[in-house]
Amino acid sequence: MAMKVALLGCGVVGAEVVRLINEQSAELSARVGTSLEIGGVAVRRVGRARGTGLDPQLFTTDAMSLVTRPDIDVVVEVIGGIEPARSLILAAVKSGKSVVTANKALLAEDGATIHAAAREAGVDVFYEASVAGAIPLLRPVRDSLAGDRVHRVLGIVNGTTNFILDRMDTQGAGFAESLEEAQELGYAEADPTADVEGFDAAAKAAILARLAFHTQRVTAADVHREGITDVSAGDIASAKAMGCVVKMLAICQRSEAGDSIGVRVHPVMLPREHPLATVNEAYNAVFVEAESAGRLMFYGAGAGGTPTASAILGDLVAVARNRLAATSVGEGGHDTGLPVHEVGKTVTRYHVALDVADRPGVLARVAEVFAGNGVSIKNVRQEGSGEDAQLVLVSHQAPDAALATTVEQLRALDMVRSVASVMRVEAFSEDG
Ligand SMILES: NC(=O)C1=CN([C@@H]2O[C@H](COP(=O)(O)OP(=O)(O)OC[C@H]3O[C@@H](n4cnc5c(N)ncnc54)[C@H](O)[C@@H]3O)[C@@H](O)[C@H]2O)C=CC1
Ligand SMILES: N[C@@H](CC=O)C(=O)O
Ligand code: NA
C-alpha cells in the first residue's frame, strides 16, 4: 500500500518537494520499499495556479484536518515560523504520523517538546533541511559521531548573509542590493531580518549544539547573536588589509573544563587561507572537531528551494523506511544537561582599528589599556599619519569580557577619536 504524505506549505521549498516526489516517484518507491504519494497540500489560499501539476482537489486551507487524517502517514512541514507549525506538528505526532520539517526557528525554540512528543508516540521527527540546507550534517552529528566526543562545531550556516558578505567583499556591492538578490534567488527567510540579524543562524547553532553536546537545554535565546547589519565597508577593507575576509560564523564550543558550552553567532575576520574563507555565494560549510575523529568539514548548498528539498526527500525516505520497519529514532532521550555559559567567558581574539592622533605616547597608552585587562597584543600596525592616523591591533586570545572592556576603555581615551572597526578574529582552535 502507498505511503501517504501530507505537505504543509507550498512555497520556495514546498513546491520543489512536490516536483521531486513526482519526478522521482519510481526511484523513491524502490528505495523505500513502497510508493510515496502526496495525499494533500495545505496552503494559505486554494485556487492559485501553482504549476505543481497536482490535482487541485489535493489543496486545502485546513491544515489541521489534513495532518490528523487517518490515511496520512508522514507530514512534511515547510510553512516555517512557530505557529501554527508547532500545533500542526504536535497534532501530527500525537496522531501517529512521522514528521519531516525544515523549521529551524521552531526546533530551536521548542525542539525538546517536539522530540518528547515523538518519543512518546513512537514516531520520527527528522529535520536535516533545517540546518545547512542540503548538506548532510545533522544525521552525521547525531548518528555517525554518537560514539565520539565533540569539542567544537564552527561554520557558515546562513546562505543569505554569506551571499551578501561575499558580494560586498568581491564586487564592492552594497548591502541592500545584495540582500534583494538573495531574496530573488529564494535564499532568504520570509522575513529577511531573520537572516541579517543572525536569528536564523542562532536557531541553527542551538540545534547543532543540542545534537553535538547531547543537551536538550539550548534554545535560540541562549545563543549570543550579532548579525551583519553593522558590518561596514570599512570593516571589509580593514579585513582585506590584514589578508582576511569577513564571514558570519556560528560557533558552539565546549568550555576548557568541559562542564559548559558557549554558543554564539557573529561576524568574524578569517584569514583568507582558512578553509571557511573560501566558502562563497550562498554556500555553507561546517567544521566539527571531535576527540577521536579529529576535524571534519561539511560543505555544500545551504539554501535554495531545490537543495533544501533534497534534504527533505532524504529524510522522507528515512522516516518512511522506519515506518515500514515499525521503528523510530527516539531522539533526545538522553540529556547531559550541559549548561550554556555567557559569551564573556568565551575565549576569542579581537581586531580593533582606532582613529587616533599621531602623537608620541599614543601607542603606549593604548597598549597599557590592553595590558590592564590582561589582554596581550599579537600585532599592531599604523596606517596614515598626522590627524588621519589609524592604529590597527589584533589581540591574542583572551576572555571575550576582557576584550569588550578593553574596547570600552579605548573608546573613552582622549587620543582615540573613534573606534573605526571592532571584530572578532577566528582561526583554528590551536592558534594562540
Ligand atoms: N528557502 C530556503 O533556502 C530554506 C528554507 N528553510 C525553511 O523551510 C521553510 C519554508 O521556507 P520557504 O519555502 O523558503 O518559505 P516560503 O515563504 O517560500 O514558503 C512558506 C509557504 O507556507 C505558506 N503558509 C504559511 N502559513 C501557512 C499555513 N498556516 N497553512 C498553509 N500554508 C501556509 C506560505 O503561504 C508560503 O507559501 C522555513 O521553515 C524555512 O526556514 C530551510 C532551509 C532552506
Ligand atoms: N534563509 C536561510 C535558508 C536556509 O536555511 C539561509 O539564508 O541560509
Ligand atoms: Na542539512
CSV table of N, CA and C and ligand atoms in Angstrom, one decimal, residues 104 129-130 133 157-161 187-189 195 200 204 284 302-303, ligand 2:
chain,number,residue,atom,x,y,z
A,104,LYS,N,13.8,25.5,11.4
A,104,LYS,CA,14.8,25.7,12.5
A,104,LYS,C,14.3,26.6,13.6
A,129,ALA,N,17.0,19.3,6.7
A,129,ALA,CA,16.9,20.5,5.9
A,129,ALA,C,17.0,21.8,6.8
A,130,SER,N,16.8,21.6,8.1
A,130,SER,CA,16.7,22.9,8.9
A,130,SER,C,18.1,23.5,9.1
A,133,GLY,N,20.9,23.5,4.9
A,133,GLY,CA,20.1,23.0,3.7
A,133,GLY,C,20.4,21.6,3.3
A,157,VAL,N,26.5,29.0,8.4
A,157,VAL,CA,25.2,28.3,8.4
A,157,VAL,C,24.1,29.1,7.8
A,158,ASN,N,24.4,30.3,7.4
A,158,ASN,CA,23.3,31.1,6.8
A,158,ASN,C,23.8,31.5,5.4
A,159,GLY,N,23.0,31.1,4.4
A,159,GLY,CA,23.4,31.3,3.0
A,159,GLY,C,23.2,32.8,2.6
A,160,THR,N,22.1,33.4,3.1
A,160,THR,CA,21.8,34.8,2.7
A,160,THR,C,22.9,35.7,3.1
A,161,THR,N,23.4,35.6,4.4
A,161,THR,CA,24.4,36.6,4.9
A,161,THR,C,25.7,36.3,4.2
A,187,TYR,N,16.9,32.4,-1.2
A,187,TYR,CA,17.7,32.0,-0.1
A,187,TYR,C,17.2,32.6,1.2
A,188,ALA,N,16.6,33.8,1.2
A,188,ALA,CA,16.2,34.5,2.4
A,188,ALA,C,15.0,33.9,3.0
A,189,GLU,N,14.9,34.1,4.3
A,189,GLU,CA,13.7,33.8,5.1
A,189,GLU,C,12.5,34.7,4.6
A,195,ASP,N,17.6,36.5,8.8
A,195,ASP,CA,18.9,36.2,8.2
A,195,ASP,C,20.0,37.3,8.7
A,200,ASP,N,18.3,33.4,12.3
A,200,ASP,CA,18.3,32.1,11.6
A,200,ASP,C,19.6,31.3,12.0
A,204,LYS,N,20.0,27.7,14.1
A,204,LYS,CA,20.8,26.6,13.6
A,204,LYS,C,21.9,26.2,14.7
A,284,ASN,N,27.3,26.9,2.4
A,284,ASN,CA,27.5,26.8,3.8
A,284,ASN,C,28.7,25.8,4.0
A,302,GLY,N,23.6,25.6,1.2
A,302,GLY,CA,22.9,25.7,2.5
A,302,GLY,C,21.5,26.4,2.3
A,303,ALA,N,21.2,26.8,1.2
A,303,ALA,CA,19.9,27.5,1.0
A,303,ALA,C,19.4,27.3,-0.5
B,2,LIG,N1,17.4,31.8,4.9
B,2,LIG,C1,18.3,30.6,5.1
B,2,LIG,C2,17.7,29.5,4.3
B,2,LIG,C3,18.3,28.2,4.8
B,2,LIG,O1,18.3,27.8,5.9
B,2,LIG,C4,19.7,31.0,4.7
B,2,LIG,O2,19.9,32.0,4.0
B,2,LIG,O3,20.6,30.2,5.0
